Amino acid sequence: MHALVVVAHPDSQSLTHAIASHVAEGIIATPLQPHALGAHTVEIADLASEGFDPRFSAADLALFQKTQTAPADIAAEHARVDRADALVLVYPIYWWSFPALLKGWIDRVFTQGWAYEDGEDGKVKKKLQRMRVHLVAVGGTDQRTMARHGYFGAMKTQIDHGIFGYCGAQVVTSELLLASDTGYPEAHLDTARAIGQRVFASVP
């Protein structure tokens, strides 16, 4: 099976990138199901180094309005997400959400007609029901602050439900790796590898 790991951080030497790499290692190291051939594969989409443009443009609006087809860069993103059996997003928490680069990726890639479809009856057709999503957020605060202000719940509402639930994708993992965690930062790499090992461990 194939996973797409999307990482959004401008520094390739960051903890965020190290966590993404360890998630990928865990996926590759996961044994295949009995009688399966080959090995699990991973593609890492480094949005910063690839120069992904997160700005929602007139061409993106035309796609939403169904007056034009997808721009070439978005058609390419659709294709590589379609190739994946699982989607893993690894990102630092900026202002209690995605960085702008990753939010722009969501804005531009999770388009009407591909991720969902607004029906004439007012009902939304969820088009990503086959997709299993794993979210790994990296933050500099502590669990007490997250709990006191309700930030984790707010992030789950906005991201897990508001984005992926709207498209029908199943959020399997929604993990916060924080600076206050015991063994930081090395323990986060072990956790990341364990997350990777779970991505396909129970998939038939």
Coordinates of N, CA and C in Angstrom, one line a residue:
M1 N 0.9 -1.2 0.0 CA 0.0 0.0 0.0 C 0.9 1.2 0.0
H2 N 0.3 2.4 -0.4 CA 1.1 3.6 -0.6 C 0.6 4.7 0.2
A3 N 1.5 5.5 0.9 CA 1.1 6.6 1.7 C 1.7 7.9 1.1
L4 N 1.0 9.0 1.2 CA 1.5 10.3 0.9 C 1.7 11.0 2.2
V5 N 2.9 11.4 2.5 CA 3.2 12.2 3.7 C 3.5 13.6 3.3
V6 N 2.6 14.5 3.7 CA 2.7 16.0 3.4 C 3.3 16.7 4.6
V7 N 4.4 17.4 4.4 CA 5.0 18.1 5.4 C 5.1 19.6 5.0
A8 N 4.8 20.5 6.0 CA 4.8 21.9 5.7 C 5.7 22.6 6.7
H9 N 7.0 22.8 6.4 CA 7.9 23.6 7.3 C 9.0 24.1 6.4
P10 N 9.4 25.3 6.5 CA 10.4 25.9 5.6 C 11.9 25.4 5.9
D11 N 12.1 24.8 7.1 CA 13.4 24.3 7.5 C 13.5 22.8 7.4
S12 N 14.3 22.3 6.4 CA 14.4 20.9 6.2 C 15.1 20.2 7.4
Q13 N 15.8 20.9 8.3 CA 16.4 20.4 9.4 C 15.5 20.5 10.7
S14 N 14.3 20.8 10.5 CA 13.4 21.0 11.7 C 12.9 19.7 12.3
L15 N 12.5 19.8 13.5 CA 11.9 18.7 14.1 C 10.7 18.2 13.3
T16 N 9.9 19.1 12.7 CA 8.8 18.7 11.9 C 9.2 17.7 10.8
H17 N 10.3 18.1 10.1 CA 10.8 17.2 9.0 C 11.3 15.9 9.5
A18 N 12.0 15.9 10.7 CA 12.5 14.7 11.3 C 11.3 13.8 11.6
I19 N 10.2 14.3 12.2 CA 9.0 13.6 12.5 C 8.4 12.9 11.3
A20 N 8.3 13.7 10.2 CA 7.8 13.2 8.9 C 8.6 12.0 8.4
S21 N 9.9 12.2 8.5 CA 10.8 11.1 8.0 C 10.6 9.8 8.9
H22 N 10.5 10.0 10.2 CA 10.3 8.8 11.0 C 8.9 8.2 10.8
V23 N 7.9 9.0 10.5 CA 6.6 8.4 10.2 C 6.8 7.5 8.9
A24 N 7.5 8.1 7.9 CA 7.7 7.3 6.7 C 8.5 6.0 6.9
E25 N 9.5 6.1 7.8 CA 10.3 4.9 8.2 C 9.4 3.8 8.8
G26 N 8.5 4.3 9.7 CA 7.5 3.3 10.3 C 6.6 2.7 9.3
I27 N 6.1 3.4 8.3 CA 5.3 2.9 7.3 C 6.0 1.8 6.5
I28 N 7.2 2.1 6.1 CA 8.0 1.2 5.2 C 8.3 -0.1 6.0
A29 N 8.5 0.1 7.3 CA 8.9 -1.1 8.2 C 7.8 -2.0 8.5
T30 N 6.5 -1.5 8.3 CA 5.4 -2.3 8.6 C 5.2 -3.5 7.8
P31 N 5.1 -4.7 8.4 CA 5.0 -6.0 7.6 C 3.7 -5.9 6.8
L32 N 3.8 -6.5 5.6 CA 2.6 -6.6 4.8 C 1.7 -7.6 5.4
Q33 N 0.4 -7.6 4.9 CA -0.6 -8.6 5.3 C -0.2 -9.9 4.7
P34 N -0.6 -11.0 5.3 CA -0.3 -12.3 4.7 C -0.7 -12.4 3.2
H35 N 0.2 -13.0 2.5 CA 0.0 -13.3 1.0 C 0.1 -12.0 0.2
A36 N 0.4 -10.9 0.8 CA 0.6 -9.6 0.0 C 2.0 -9.6 -0.6
L37 N 2.1 -9.0 -1.8 CA 3.4 -8.9 -2.5 C 4.0 -7.5 -2.4
G38 N 5.3 -7.5 -2.5 CA 6.0 -6.2 -2.5 C 6.2 -5.6 -1.1
A39 N 6.1 -4.3 -1.0 CA 6.3 -3.6 0.3 C 5.5 -2.3 0.3
H40 N 5.2 -1.8 1.5 CA 4.6 -0.5 1.6 C 5.5 0.6 1.0
T41 N 4.9 1.6 0.4 CA 5.7 2.7 -0.2 C 5.2 4.0 0.3
V42 N 6.1 5.0 0.3 CA 5.8 6.3 0.8 C 6.4 7.4 -0.2
E43 N 5.6 8.4 -0.4 CA 6.1 9.6 -1.0 C 6.0 10.8 0.0
I44 N 7.0 11.5 0.1 CA 7.0 12.7 1.0 C 6.9 13.9 0.1
A45 N 5.8 14.7 0.4 CA 5.5 15.9 -0.3 C 6.0 17.1 0.6
D46 N 7.2 17.6 0.3 CA 7.7 18.7 1.0 C 7.2 20.0 0.3
L47 N 6.2 20.6 0.8 CA 5.5 21.7 0.1 C 6.4 22.9 0.0
A48 N 7.3 23.2 1.0 CA 8.1 24.3 1.0 C 9.2 24.2 -0.1
S49 N 9.9 23.0 -0.1 CA 11.0 22.8 -1.0 C 10.5 22.7 -2.5
E50 N 9.2 22.2 -2.6 CA 8.6 22.1 -3.9 C 8.1 23.4 -4.5
G51 N 8.0 24.4 -3.6 CA 7.6 25.7 -4.1 C 6.1 25.7 -4.3
F52 N 5.3 24.9 -3.6 CA 3.8 25.0 -3.8 C 3.3 26.4 -3.5
D53 N 2.5 26.9 -4.4 CA 1.8 28.2 -4.3 C 0.5 28.0 -3.5
P54 N 0.4 28.5 -2.3 CA -0.8 28.3 -1.5 C -1.9 29.4 -1.8
R55 N -1.6 30.3 -2.7 CA -2.6 31.4 -2.9 C -3.8 30.9 -3.8
F56 N -5.0 31.1 -3.2 CA -6.2 30.7 -4.0 C -6.5 31.8 -5.0
S57 N -6.3 31.4 -6.3 CA -6.3 32.3 -7.4 C -7.7 32.3 -8.1
A58 N -7.7 33.2 -9.2 CA -8.9 33.3 -10.0 C -9.1 31.9 -10.7
A59 N -8.0 31.2 -11.0 CA -8.2 29.9 -11.7 C -8.8 28.9 -10.7
D60 N -8.4 29.0 -9.4 CA -9.0 28.1 -8.4 C -10.5 28.4 -8.2
L61 N -10.8 29.7 -8.3 CA -12.2 30.1 -8.1 C -13.0 29.6 -9.3
A62 N -12.5 29.7 -10.5 CA -13.2 29.2 -11.7 C -13.4 27.7 -11.6
L63 N -12.4 26.9 -11.0 CA -12.6 25.5 -10.8 C -13.8 25.3 -9.9
F64 N -13.8 26.0 -8.8 CA -14.9 25.9 -7.8 C -16.3 26.2 -8.5
Q65 N -16.3 27.2 -9.4 CA -17.5 27.5 -10.1 C -17.8 26.7 -11.3
K66 N -16.9 25.7 -11.5 CA -17.1 24.7 -12.6 C -17.1 25.4 -14.0
T67 N -16.3 26.5 -14.1 CA -16.2 27.1 -15.4 C -14.9 26.8 -16.1
Q68 N -13.9 26.2 -15.3 CA -12.7 25.8 -15.9 C -12.2 24.5 -15.2
T69 N -11.3 23.8 -15.9 CA -10.7 22.6 -15.3 C -9.6 23.0 -14.3
A70 N -9.1 22.0 -13.6 CA -8.1 22.3 -12.5 C -6.8 22.8 -13.2
P71 N -6.2 23.8 -12.5 CA -4.9 24.2 -13.0 C -3.9 23.0 -12.9
A72 N -2.9 23.1 -13.7 CA -1.9 22.0 -13.8 C -1.3 21.5 -12.5
D73 N -1.0 22.5 -11.7 CA -0.4 22.1 -10.4 C -1.4 21.4 -9.5
I74 N -2.6 21.8 -9.5 CA -3.7 21.2 -8.7 C -4.0 19.8 -9.3
A75 N -4.1 19.7 -10.6 CA -4.3 18.3 -11.2 C -3.2 17.4 -10.8
A76 N -2.0 17.8 -10.7 CA -0.9 17.0 -10.3 C -1.1 16.6 -8.8
E77 N -1.5 17.5 -8.0 CA -1.7 17.2 -6.5 C -2.9 16.2 -6.4
H78 N -4.0 16.4 -7.2 CA -5.1 15.4 -7.1 C -4.5 14.0 -7.5
A79 N -3.7 13.9 -8.5 CA -3.2 12.6 -9.0 C -2.4 11.9 -7.9
R80 N -1.5 12.7 -7.2 CA -0.7 12.0 -6.2 C -1.5 11.7 -4.9
V81 N -2.5 12.4 -4.6 CA -3.4 12.0 -3.5 C -4.2 10.8 -3.9
D82 N -4.6 10.8 -5.1 CA -5.4 9.6 -5.6 C -4.6 8.3 -5.6
R83 N -3.3 8.5 -5.8 CA -2.4 7.3 -5.8 C -2.2 6.7 -4.4
A84 N -2.6 7.5 -3.4 CA -2.3 7.1 -2.0 C -3.5 6.4 -1.4
D85 N -3.1 5.4 -0.5 CA -4.1 4.7 0.3 C -4.3 5.4 1.6
A86 N -3.3 6.2 2.0 CA -3.4 6.9 3.3 C -2.7 8.3 3.1
L87 N -3.2 9.3 3.8 CA -2.7 10.6 3.7 C -2.2 11.0 5.1
V88 N -0.9 11.4 5.3 CA -0.4 11.8 6.5 C 0.0 13.3 6.4
L89 N -0.5 14.1 7.3 CA -0.1 15.5 7.3 C 0.8 15.8 8.6
V90 N 2.0 16.3 8.4 CA 2.9 16.6 9.5 C 3.2 18.1 9.5
Y91 N 2.9 18.8 10.6 CA 3.0 20.3 10.5 C 3.2 20.9 11.8
P92 N 3.8 22.1 11.9 CA 3.9 22.8 13.1 C 2.6 23.6 13.4
I93 N 2.2 23.8 14.6 CA 1.0 24.5 14.9 C 1.4 26.0 14.9
Y94 N 0.7 26.7 14.0 CA 0.8 28.2 13.9 C -0.5 28.8 14.2
W95 N -0.6 29.6 15.3 CA -1.8 30.2 15.7 C -3.0 29.2 15.8
W96 N -2.7 28.0 16.4 CA -3.7 27.0 16.7 C -4.3 26.4 15.5
S97 N -3.5 26.3 14.4 CA -4.0 25.7 13.2 C -2.9 25.3 12.3
F98 N -3.2 25.0 11.0 CA -2.2 24.8 10.0 C -1.3 26.0 9.8
P99 N -0.1 25.9 9.3 CA 0.6 27.0 8.7 C -0.1 27.4 7.4
A100 N 0.1 28.6 7.0 CA -0.6 29.1 5.8 C -0.3 28.2 4.6
L101 N 1.0 27.7 4.5 CA 1.3 26.9 3.3 C 0.5 25.7 3.3
L102 N 0.2 25.0 4.4 CA -0.6 23.8 4.4 C -2.1 24.1 4.2
K103 N -2.5 25.2 4.9 CA -3.9 25.6 4.7 C -4.2 25.9 3.2
G104 N -3.2 26.6 2.6 CA -3.4 26.9 1.2 C -3.4 25.7 0.3
W105 N -2.7 24.6 0.7 CA -2.7 23.4 0.0 C -4.1 22.8 0.1
I106 N -4.6 22.8 1.3 CA -6.0 22.3 1.5 C -7.0 23.1 0.7
D107 N -6.9 24.4 0.8 CA -7.8 25.3 0.1 C -7.8 25.0 -1.4
R108 N -6.7 24.8 -2.0 CA -6.5 24.7 -3.4 C -6.8 23.2 -3.9
V109 N -6.4 22.2 -3.1 CA -6.4 20.9 -3.6 C -7.7 20.2 -3.3
F110 N -8.3 20.5 -2.1 CA -9.6 19.8 -1.7 C -10.8 20.5 -2.4
T111 N -10.8 20.4 -3.7 CA -11.8 21.2 -4.5 C -13.1 20.5 -4.6
Q112 N -14.1 21.3 -5.0 CA -15.4 20.8 -5.3 C -15.3 20.0 -6.6
G113 N -15.9 18.9 -6.7 CA -15.8 18.0 -7.8 C -14.8 16.9 -7.6
W114 N -13.9 17.2 -6.8 CA -12.8 16.1 -6.5 C -13.0 15.6 -5.0
A115 N -13.0 16.5 -4.1 CA -13.1 16.1 -2.6 C -14.6 16.0 -2.2
Y116 N -15.4 16.8 -2.8 CA -16.8 16.9 -2.4 C -17.6 17.4 -3.6
E117 N -18.9 17.3 -3.5 CA -19.8 17.8 -4.6 C -21.0 18.4 -4.0
D118 N -21.3 19.7 -4.3 CA -22.5 20.3 -3.8 C -23.6 19.9 -4.7
G119 N -24.6 19.2 -4.2 CA -25.7 18.7 -5.0 C -26.8 19.8 -5.2
E120 N -27.6 19.7 -6.2 CA -28.6 20.6 -6.5 C -29.7 20.5 -5.4
D121 N -29.8 19.4 -4.7 CA -30.7 19.3 -3.6 C -30.2 19.9 -2.3
G122 N -29.0 20.5 -2.3 CA -28.5 21.1 -1.1 C -27.7 20.1 -0.3
K123 N -27.6 18.9 -0.7 CA -26.8 17.9 0.1 C -25.4 17.8 -0.5
V124 N -24.5 17.5 0.3 CA -23.1 17.4 -0.1 C -22.7 16.0 -0.3
K125 N -22.1 15.7 -1.4 CA -21.6 14.3 -1.7 C -20.2 14.3 -1.3
K126 N -19.9 13.4 -0.3 CA -18.5 13.2 0.2 C -17.8 12.3 -0.7
K127 N -16.7 12.7 -1.3 CA -16.0 12.0 -2.4 C -14.7 11.3 -1.9
L128 N -14.3 11.5 -0.7 CA -13.0 11.0 -0.2 C -13.2 9.9 0.9
Q129 N -14.3 9.2 0.8 CA -14.6 8.2 1.8 C -13.6 7.1 1.9
R130 N -12.9 6.8 0.8 CA -11.9 5.8 0.8 C -10.6 6.2 1.6
M131 N -10.4 7.5 1.8 CA -9.2 8.0 2.3 C -9.1 7.9 3.8
R132 N -7.9 7.4 4.3 CA -7.6 7.4 5.7 C -6.6 8.4 6.0
V133 N -6.8 9.3 7.0 CA -6.0 10.4 7.2 C -5.4 10.3 8.6
H134 N -4.1 10.7 8.7 CA -3.4 10.8 9.9 C -2.8 12.2 10.1
L135 N -3.1 12.8 11.2 CA -2.7 14.2 11.4 C -1.7 14.2 12.6
V136 N -0.5 14.8 12.3 CA 0.5 14.9 13.3 C 0.9 16.4 13.5
A137 N 0.5 17.0 14.5 CA 0.8 18.4 14.8 C 1.9 18.5 15.8
V138 N 2.8 19.5 15.6 CA 4.0 19.7 16.4 C 3.8 21.1 17.0
G139 N 3.8 21.2 18.4 CA 3.6 22.5 19.0 C 4.6 22.8 20.1
G140 N 4.8 24.0 20.4 CA 5.7 24.5 21.4 C 5.1 24.7 22.8
T141 N 3.8 24.6 22.9 CA 3.2 24.8 24.2 C 3.1 23.5 25.0
D142 N 2.3 23.5 26.1 CA 2.1 22.3 26.9 C 0.7 21.9 26.9
Q143 N 0.5 20.6 27.4 CA -0.8 20.0 27.4 C -1.8 20.8 28.3
R144 N -1.3 21.4 29.4 CA -2.1 22.2 30.3 C -2.7 23.4 29.6
T145 N -1.9 24.1 28.8 CA -2.4 25.2 28.1 C -3.4 24.8 27.0
M146 N -3.1 23.7 26.3 CA -4.1 23.2 25.3 C -5.4 22.9 26.0
A147 N -5.4 22.2 27.1 CA -6.6 21.9 27.8 C -7.3 23.1 28.4
R148 N -6.6 24.0 29.0 CA -7.2 25.1 29.6 C -8.0 26.0 28.7
H149 N -7.5 26.2 27.5 CA -8.1 27.1 26.5 C -9.0 26.3 25.5
G150 N -9.0 25.0 25.6 CA -9.8 24.2 24.6 C -9.3 24.2 23.2
Y151 N -7.9 24.4 23.1 CA -7.4 24.5 21.8 C -7.4 23.1 21.0
F152 N -7.2 22.0 21.7 CA -7.1 20.8 21.0 C -8.5 20.4 20.5
G153 N -9.6 20.7 21.3 CA -10.9 20.4 20.8 C -11.3 21.3 19.6
A154 N -10.8 22.6 19.7 CA -11.1 23.5 18.6 C -10.4 23.1 17.3
M155 N -9.2 22.6 17.5 CA -8.4 22.1 16.3 C -9.1 20.9 15.7
K156 N -9.6 20.0 16.5 CA -10.3 18.8 16.0 C -11.5 19.2 15.3
T157 N -12.3 20.2 15.8 CA -13.5 20.6 15.2 C -13.2 21.2 13.8
Q158 N -12.2 22.1 13.8 CA -11.9 22.8 12.6 C -11.3 21.9 11.5
I159 N -10.3 21.1 11.9 CA -9.6 20.3 10.9 C -10.2 18.9 10.7
D160 N -10.3 18.1 11.8 CA -10.7 16.7 11.7 C -12.1 16.7 11.1
H161 N -13.0 17.4 11.7 CA -14.4 17.4 11.3 C -14.7 18.4 10.1
G162 N -14.2 19.7 10.3 CA -14.6 20.7 9.3 C -14.0 20.5 8.0
I163 N -12.8 19.9 7.9 CA -12.2 19.6 6.5 C -12.4 18.2 6.1
F164 N -11.9 17.3 6.8 CA -11.9 15.9 6.4 C -13.2 15.2 6.5
G165 N -13.9 15.5 7.6 CA -15.3 15.0 7.8 C -16.2 15.5 6.7
Y166 N -16.0 16.7 6.3 CA -16.9 17.3 5.2 C -16.7 16.5 3.9
C167 N -15.5 16.0 3.7 CA -15.2 15.3 2.4 C -15.4 13.8 2.6
G168 N -15.7 13.3 3.8 CA -15.9 11.9 4.0 C -14.7 11.1 4.4
A169 N -13.5 11.8 4.5 CA -12.3 11.0 4.8 C -12.3 10.7 6.3
Q170 N -11.7 9.5 6.6 CA -11.7 9.0 8.0 C -10.4 9.5 8.6
V171 N -10.5 10.3 9.7 CA -9.3 10.7 10.4 C -9.0 9.6 11.5
V172 N -7.9 8.8 11.2 CA -7.6 7.7 12.0 C -6.7 8.1 13.2
T173 N -5.8 9.0 12.9 CA -4.8 9.5 13.9 C -5.0 11.1 14.0
S174 N -5.0 11.6 15.2 CA -5.0 13.1 15.4 C -4.2 13.3 16.6
E175 N -2.8 13.5 16.4 CA -1.8 13.5 17.4 C -1.2 14.8 17.6
L176 N -1.0 15.2 18.9 CA -0.3 16.4 19.2 C 1.0 16.1 19.9
L177 N 2.1 16.5 19.3 CA 3.4 16.3 19.9 C 3.9 17.6 20.4
L178 N 4.0 17.8 21.7 CA 4.3 19.1 22.3 C 5.6 19.1 23.0
A179 N 6.1 20.3 23.2 CA 7.4 20.5 23.8 C 7.4 20.1 25.3
S180 N 6.3 20.0 25.9 CA 6.2 19.6 27.3 C 6.2 18.1 27.5
D181 N 6.1 17.3 26.4 CA 6.0 15.9 26.5 C 7.3 15.3 27.1
T182 N 7.2 14.3 27.9 CA 8.3 13.6 28.4 C 9.3 13.1 27.3
G183 N 10.5 13.4 27.5 CA 11.5 12.9 26.6 C 11.7 13.8 25.3
Y184 N 11.0 15.0 25.3 CA 11.1 15.9 24.1 C 12.6 16.2 23.9
P185 N 13.0 16.3 22.6 CA 12.3 16.0 21.4 C 12.5 14.6 20.9
E186 N 13.5 13.8 21.5 CA 13.8 12.5 20.9 C 12.6 11.6 21.0
A187 N 11.8 11.7 22.1 CA 10.6 10.8 22.2 C 9.6 11.0 21.1
H188 N 9.6 12.2 20.5 CA 8.7 12.4 19.4 C 9.0 11.6 18.2
L189 N 10.3 11.3 18.0 CA 10.7 10.6 16.8 C 10.3 9.1 17.0
D190 N 10.3 8.6 18.2 CA 9.8 7.2 18.5 C 8.3 7.2 18.3
T191 N 7.6 8.2 18.8 CA 6.2 8.3 18.6 C 5.8 8.3 17.1
A192 N 6.6 9.1 16.3 CA 6.3 9.3 14.9 C 6.5 7.9 14.2
R193 N 7.6 7.2 14.5 CA 7.8 5.9 13.9 C 6.6 5.0 14.3
A194 N 6.1 5.0 15.5 CA 5.0 4.2 15.9 C 3.7 4.5 15.2
I195 N 3.5 5.8 14.9 CA 2.4 6.3 14.1 C 2.5 5.7 12.7
G196 N 3.7 5.8 12.2 CA 3.9 5.2 10.8 C 3.6 3.7 10.8
Q197 N 4.0 3.0 11.8 CA 3.7 1.5 11.8 C 2.2 1.2 12.0
R198 N 1.4 2.1 12.4 CA 0.0 1.9 12.6 C -0.8 2.3 11.3
V199 N -0.2 3.0 10.4 CA -0.9 3.5 9.3 C -1.6 2.4 8.4
F200 N -0.8 1.3 8.2 CA -1.4 0.2 7.4 C -1.4 -1.1 8.2
A201 N -1.2 -1.0 9.5 CA -1.1 -2.3 10.3 C -2.4 -3.0 10.4
S202 N -3.5 -2.3 10.4 CA -4.9 -2.9 10.5 C -5.7 -2.8 9.2
V203 N -5.1 -2.4 8.1 CA -5.8 -2.2 6.9 C -5.8 -3.5 6.1
P204 N -7.0 -4.1 5.8 CA -7.1 -5.3 5.1 C -6.5 -5.2 3.7

